[in-house]
mmCIF file of C-alpha atoms in Angstrom:
data_model
loop_
_atom_site.group_PDB
_atom_site.id
_atom_site.type_symbol
_atom_site.label_atom_id
_atom_site.label_comp_id
_atom_site.label_asym_id
_atom_site.label_seq_id
_atom_site.Cartn_x
_atom_site.Cartn_y
_atom_site.Cartn_z
ATOM 1 C CA MET J 874 -51.733 36.018 7.291
ATOM 2 C CA ASN J 875 -52.073 36.949 3.908
ATOM 3 C CA GLY J 876 -50.379 35.311 0.667
ATOM 4 C CA THR J 877 -47.958 38.371 0.447
ATOM 5 C CA THR J 878 -46.323 37.676 3.898
ATOM 6 C CA VAL J 879 -46.136 34.079 3.306
ATOM 7 C CA PHE J 880 -44.517 34.650 0.186
ATOM 8 C CA ARG J 881 -42.113 37.026 1.834
ATOM 9 C CA ASN J 882 -41.237 34.799 4.651
ATOM 10 C CA LEU J 883 -40.663 31.860 2.032
ATOM 11 C CA GLY J 884 -38.652 34.055 0.156
ATOM 12 C CA GLY J 885 -36.489 34.963 3.233
ATOM 13 C CA GLN J 886 -36.003 31.585 4.361
ATOM 14 C CA LEU J 887 -34.941 30.576 0.616
ATOM 15 C CA ARG J 888 -32.507 33.429 0.631
ATOM 16 C CA THR J 889 -30.984 32.035 3.716
ATOM 17 C CA ALA J 890 -30.767 28.709 2.602
ATOM 18 C CA VAL J 891 -29.084 29.423 -0.323
ATOM 19 C CA LEU J 892 -26.574 31.619 1.469
ATOM 20 C CA LEU J 893 -25.704 29.024 3.811
ATOM 21 C CA THR J 894 -25.404 26.472 1.043
ATOM 22 C CA LEU J 895 -22.847 28.723 -0.343
ATOM 23 C CA ILE J 896 -20.971 29.475 2.511
ATOM 24 C CA LEU J 897 -20.756 25.871 3.621
ATOM 25 C CA THR J 898 -19.443 24.716 0.031
ATOM 26 C CA ALA J 899 -16.884 27.352 0.163
ATOM 27 C CA LEU J 900 -15.713 26.523 3.591
ATOM 28 C CA THR J 901 -15.873 22.555 3.535
ATOM 29 C CA GLY J 902 -14.872 22.223 -0.185
ATOM 30 C CA LEU J 903 -12.386 24.874 -0.742
ATOM 31 C CA VAL J 904 -11.075 26.646 2.659
ATOM 32 C CA TYR J 905 -10.719 23.448 4.262
ATOM 33 C CA PRO J 906 -9.163 21.297 2.170
ATOM 34 C CA LEU J 907 -6.671 24.135 1.054
ATOM 35 C CA VAL J 908 -5.487 24.919 4.510
ATOM 36 C CA LEU J 909 -5.343 20.936 5.183
ATOM 37 C CA THR J 910 -2.980 20.669 2.134
ATOM 38 C CA GLY J 911 -0.897 23.730 2.921
ATOM 39 C CA VAL J 912 -0.491 22.395 6.712
ATOM 40 C CA ALA J 913 0.434 18.857 5.005
ATOM 41 C CA GLN J 914 3.048 20.476 2.409
ATOM 42 C CA LEU J 915 4.546 22.334 5.381
ATOM 43 C CA ALA J 916 4.547 19.589 8.095
ATOM 44 C CA PHE J 917 5.143 16.468 5.812
ATOM 45 C CA PRO J 918 6.035 17.534 2.722
ATOM 46 C CA ARG J 919 7.445 14.142 1.532
ATOM 47 C CA GLN J 920 4.164 12.044 2.408
ATOM 48 C CA ALA J 921 1.846 14.862 1.266
ATOM 49 C CA ASN J 922 3.605 14.400 -2.383
ATOM 50 C CA GLY J 923 3.412 10.666 -2.173
ATOM 51 C CA SER J 924 6.249 9.127 -0.480
ATOM 52 C CA LEU J 925 7.936 8.815 -3.807
ATOM 53 C CA LEU J 926 11.304 6.926 -3.989
ATOM 54 C CA THR J 927 13.835 7.716 -6.716
ATOM 55 C CA ALA J 928 16.620 5.422 -8.107
ATOM 56 C CA ASN J 929 19.274 7.275 -10.599
ATOM 57 C CA GLY J 930 17.352 10.453 -10.616
ATOM 58 C CA ARG J 931 13.959 9.234 -11.671
ATOM 59 C CA VAL J 932 10.812 8.332 -9.714
ATOM 60 C CA VAL J 933 10.337 4.495 -9.460
ATOM 61 C CA GLY J 934 7.497 4.185 -7.272
ATOM 62 C CA SER J 935 5.822 5.186 -3.741
ATOM 63 C CA GLU J 936 6.937 3.543 -0.610
ATOM 64 C CA LEU J 937 3.186 3.293 0.075
ATOM 65 C CA LEU J 938 2.195 1.292 -3.288
ATOM 66 C CA GLY J 939 2.911 -2.175 -4.004
ATOM 67 C CA GLN J 940 4.283 -3.159 -7.317
ATOM 68 C CA ASN J 941 4.751 -6.423 -9.324
ATOM 69 C CA PHE J 942 8.335 -8.019 -8.991
ATOM 70 C CA ALA J 943 8.562 -11.137 -10.524
ATOM 71 C CA ALA J 944 12.361 -11.583 -11.671
ATOM 72 C CA PRO J 945 13.888 -14.004 -9.469
ATOM 73 C CA GLY J 946 16.534 -11.554 -8.182
ATOM 74 C CA TYR J 947 13.792 -9.425 -6.371
ATOM 75 C CA PHE J 948 11.642 -9.997 -3.523
ATOM 76 C CA HIS J 949 8.155 -10.629 -4.452
ATOM 77 C CA PRO J 950 5.426 -8.741 -2.944
ATOM 78 C CA ARG J 951 2.046 -10.132 -1.856
ATOM 79 C CA PRO J 952 -0.470 -11.043 -4.251
ATOM 80 C CA SER J 953 -2.955 -8.231 -5.588
ATOM 81 C CA ALA J 954 -6.393 -8.284 -6.564
ATOM 82 C CA ALA J 955 -6.254 -4.684 -7.625
ATOM 83 C CA GLY J 956 -7.212 -4.654 -11.305
ATOM 84 C CA ALA J 957 -7.322 -7.210 -13.946
ATOM 85 C CA ASP J 958 -3.401 -7.973 -13.597
ATOM 86 C CA GLY J 959 -3.120 -6.638 -9.995
ATOM 87 C CA TYR J 960 -1.218 -3.809 -8.888
ATOM 88 C CA ASP J 961 -3.307 -1.282 -10.396
ATOM 89 C CA ALA J 962 -3.707 1.678 -8.044
ATOM 90 C CA ALA J 963 -6.780 3.184 -9.938
ATOM 91 C CA ALA J 964 -8.534 0.028 -8.949
ATOM 92 C CA SER J 965 -7.583 -0.548 -5.538
ATOM 93 C CA SER J 966 -9.553 -3.383 -3.887
ATOM 94 C CA GLY J 967 -9.156 -6.765 -2.317
ATOM 95 C CA SER J 968 -10.671 -9.860 -3.638
ATOM 96 C CA ASN J 969 -13.993 -9.824 -1.274
ATOM 97 C CA LEU J 970 -13.702 -13.550 -1.229
ATOM 98 C CA GLY J 971 -14.547 -15.091 2.355
ATOM 99 C CA PRO J 972 -12.421 -17.736 3.947
ATOM 100 C CA THR J 973 -14.874 -20.280 3.047
ATOM 101 C CA ASN J 974 -15.050 -19.398 -0.647
ATOM 102 C CA ARG J 975 -13.981 -22.458 -2.720
ATOM 103 C CA LYS J 976 -12.575 -19.847 -5.107
ATOM 104 C CA LEU J 977 -10.040 -18.284 -2.473
ATOM 105 C CA ILE J 978 -8.861 -21.593 -1.096
ATOM 106 C CA ASP J 979 -7.912 -22.641 -4.634
ATOM 107 C CA GLN J 980 -6.121 -19.426 -5.193
ATOM 108 C CA VAL J 981 -4.259 -20.098 -1.864
ATOM 109 C CA GLU J 982 -3.331 -23.466 -2.651
ATOM 110 C CA GLU J 983 -2.063 -22.447 -6.441
ATOM 111 C CA ARG J 984 -0.016 -19.463 -4.636
ATOM 112 C CA ALA J 985 1.388 -21.696 -2.107
ATOM 113 C CA ALA J 986 2.364 -24.534 -4.541
ATOM 114 C CA ALA J 987 4.220 -21.598 -6.831
ATOM 115 C CA TYR J 988 5.653 -19.944 -3.988
ATOM 116 C CA ARG J 989 7.062 -23.210 -2.581
ATOM 117 C CA ALA J 990 8.534 -23.956 -6.161
ATOM 118 C CA GLU J 991 10.114 -21.061 -7.064
ATOM 119 C CA ASN J 992 11.792 -20.531 -3.631
ATOM 120 C CA GLY J 993 12.898 -24.558 -3.654
ATOM 121 C CA LEU J 994 10.875 -25.174 -0.517
ATOM 122 C CA ALA J 995 9.913 -28.487 0.348
ATOM 123 C CA ALA J 996 6.054 -29.602 -0.515
ATOM 124 C CA SER J 997 5.041 -29.620 2.993
ATOM 125 C CA ALA J 998 6.826 -26.425 4.070
ATOM 126 C CA VAL J 999 4.610 -23.757 5.820
ATOM 127 C CA VAL J 1000 4.122 -20.700 3.774
ATOM 128 C CA PRO J 1001 3.335 -17.354 5.433
ATOM 129 C CA GLY J 1002 -0.055 -16.024 4.959
ATOM 130 C CA ASP J 1003 0.853 -12.731 3.321
ATOM 131 C CA ALA J 1004 2.585 -14.951 0.358
ATOM 132 C CA VAL J 1005 -0.669 -16.203 -0.476
ATOM 133 C CA THR J 1006 -3.229 -13.828 0.260
ATOM 134 C CA ALA J 1007 -3.847 -10.153 -1.324
ATOM 135 C CA SER J 1008 -4.472 -7.381 1.252
ATOM 136 C CA ALA J 1009 -7.843 -5.687 1.755
ATOM 137 C CA SER J 1010 -6.357 -2.896 -0.741
ATOM 138 C CA GLY J 1011 -4.362 -5.118 -3.074
ATOM 139 C CA LEU J 1012 -1.503 -2.679 -2.826
ATOM 140 C CA ASP J 1013 0.294 -3.397 0.117
ATOM 141 C CA PRO J 1014 3.946 -2.229 -0.267
ATOM 142 C CA HIS J 1015 5.105 -4.606 2.941
ATOM 143 C CA ILE J 1016 5.621 -8.646 3.323
ATOM 144 C CA SER J 1017 6.334 -9.916 6.665
ATOM 145 C CA PRO J 1018 9.947 -10.721 7.760
ATOM 146 C CA ALA J 1019 9.258 -14.417 7.449
ATOM 147 C CA ASN J 1020 8.056 -13.916 3.905
ATOM 148 C CA ALA J 1021 11.335 -12.204 3.125
ATOM 149 C CA ALA J 1022 13.453 -14.665 5.053
ATOM 150 C CA LEU J 1023 12.011 -17.602 2.703
ATOM 151 C CA GLN J 1024 13.041 -15.612 -0.321
ATOM 152 C CA VAL J 1025 16.399 -14.871 0.709
ATOM 153 C CA ALA J 1026 18.258 -17.858 -0.826
ATOM 154 C CA ARG J 1027 16.422 -17.584 -4.450
ATOM 155 C CA VAL J 1028 17.513 -13.909 -4.434
ATOM 156 C CA ALA J 1029 20.882 -14.446 -3.439
ATOM 157 C CA ARG J 1030 21.258 -17.340 -5.840
ATOM 158 C CA ALA J 1031 19.893 -15.186 -8.861
ATOM 159 C CA ARG J 1032 22.111 -12.181 -8.049
ATOM 160 C CA GLY J 1033 25.249 -14.412 -7.197
ATOM 161 C CA VAL J 1034 25.792 -12.763 -3.794
ATOM 162 C CA SER J 1035 25.812 -14.588 -0.364
ATOM 163 C CA GLU J 1036 22.844 -15.503 1.666
ATOM 164 C CA GLU J 1037 24.377 -13.355 4.661
ATOM 165 C CA ARG J 1038 24.362 -10.242 2.646
ATOM 166 C CA VAL J 1039 21.052 -10.484 1.460
ATOM 167 C CA ARG J 1040 19.793 -11.271 5.059
ATOM 168 C CA VAL J 1041 21.622 -8.249 6.408
ATOM 169 C CA LEU J 1042 19.735 -5.989 3.948
ATOM 170 C CA VAL J 1043 16.571 -7.715 4.882
ATOM 171 C CA ALA J 1044 17.154 -6.863 8.498
ATOM 172 C CA GLN J 1045 18.247 -3.346 7.643
ATOM 173 C CA GLN J 1046 15.013 -2.682 5.684
ATOM 174 C CA THR J 1047 12.835 -4.468 8.469
ATOM 175 C CA GLU J 1048 10.441 -1.805 10.306
ATOM 176 C CA GLY J 1049 9.140 -2.082 13.572
ATOM 177 C CA PRO J 1050 5.521 -1.738 14.800
ATOM 178 C CA GLN J 1051 4.416 1.783 13.967
ATOM 179 C CA TRP J 1052 5.266 4.077 16.910
ATOM 180 C CA LEU J 1053 6.090 1.004 18.580
ATOM 181 C CA LEU J 1054 2.642 -0.038 19.373
ATOM 182 C CA PHE J 1055 0.768 -0.665 16.322
ATOM 183 C CA GLY J 1056 1.013 -3.805 13.847
ATOM 184 C CA GLU J 1057 3.780 -6.215 13.447
ATOM 185 C CA PRO J 1058 7.505 -5.937 12.046
ATOM 186 C CA ARG J 1059 7.227 -5.471 7.903
ATOM 187 C CA VAL J 1060 9.640 -5.092 5.143
ATOM 188 C CA ASN J 1061 8.859 -2.802 2.341
ATOM 189 C CA VAL J 1062 9.411 -4.763 -0.765
ATOM 190 C CA LEU J 1063 10.291 -1.443 -3.073
ATOM 191 C CA ARG J 1064 12.880 -0.315 -0.506
ATOM 192 C CA LEU J 1065 14.471 -3.707 -0.287
ATOM 193 C CA ASN J 1066 14.693 -4.145 -4.153
ATOM 194 C CA LEU J 1067 16.318 -0.668 -4.497
ATOM 195 C CA ALA J 1068 18.569 -1.693 -1.667
ATOM 196 C CA LEU J 1069 19.513 -4.907 -3.538
ATOM 197 C CA ASP J 1070 20.003 -2.814 -6.788
ATOM 198 C CA ALA J 1071 22.541 -0.437 -5.250
ATOM 199 C CA LEU J 1072 24.747 -3.564 -4.153
ATOM 200 C CA ARG J 1073 26.163 -3.443 -7.662
#
């Protein structure tokens, strides 16, 4: 086999490699995402566009992303470790602190004390785990029904409505396990707070 034949074979293989790279790039980088986007827009348009929630004709958030509510008249979400001040969708992450980490233990103790104080609970009251720990994403939009139940009295007092009326809203906004199988019952904080605002 002479040098010309080797060069010709190498050139043919290089052409094939470049052509396959271009074809696969077009298929997996352009065609596939466009087809998936089209199917999602047709089958699940609301979800494909961010599951946005509106109030008074303007977008107030996504039901998939937690946001900070600190006023007494609103239900408060899980703590967030996403970004410097929390709830930063561009910096979604957990704290990555393990259960034996002193920093996490101190954070949980501080959060539990603050939660008890703001909700008028006894110093020995059991606090739900989701009230004192951030989720893995730092943007969990849900709280547990137990967490919501402990906040009812504060919210009702701040809004000047009966606790029973607020409990009914919590019950209406409580979602069961996904597809009746996966996960635990949960309450979407943004949806619940929008329902509270609608009481007026």
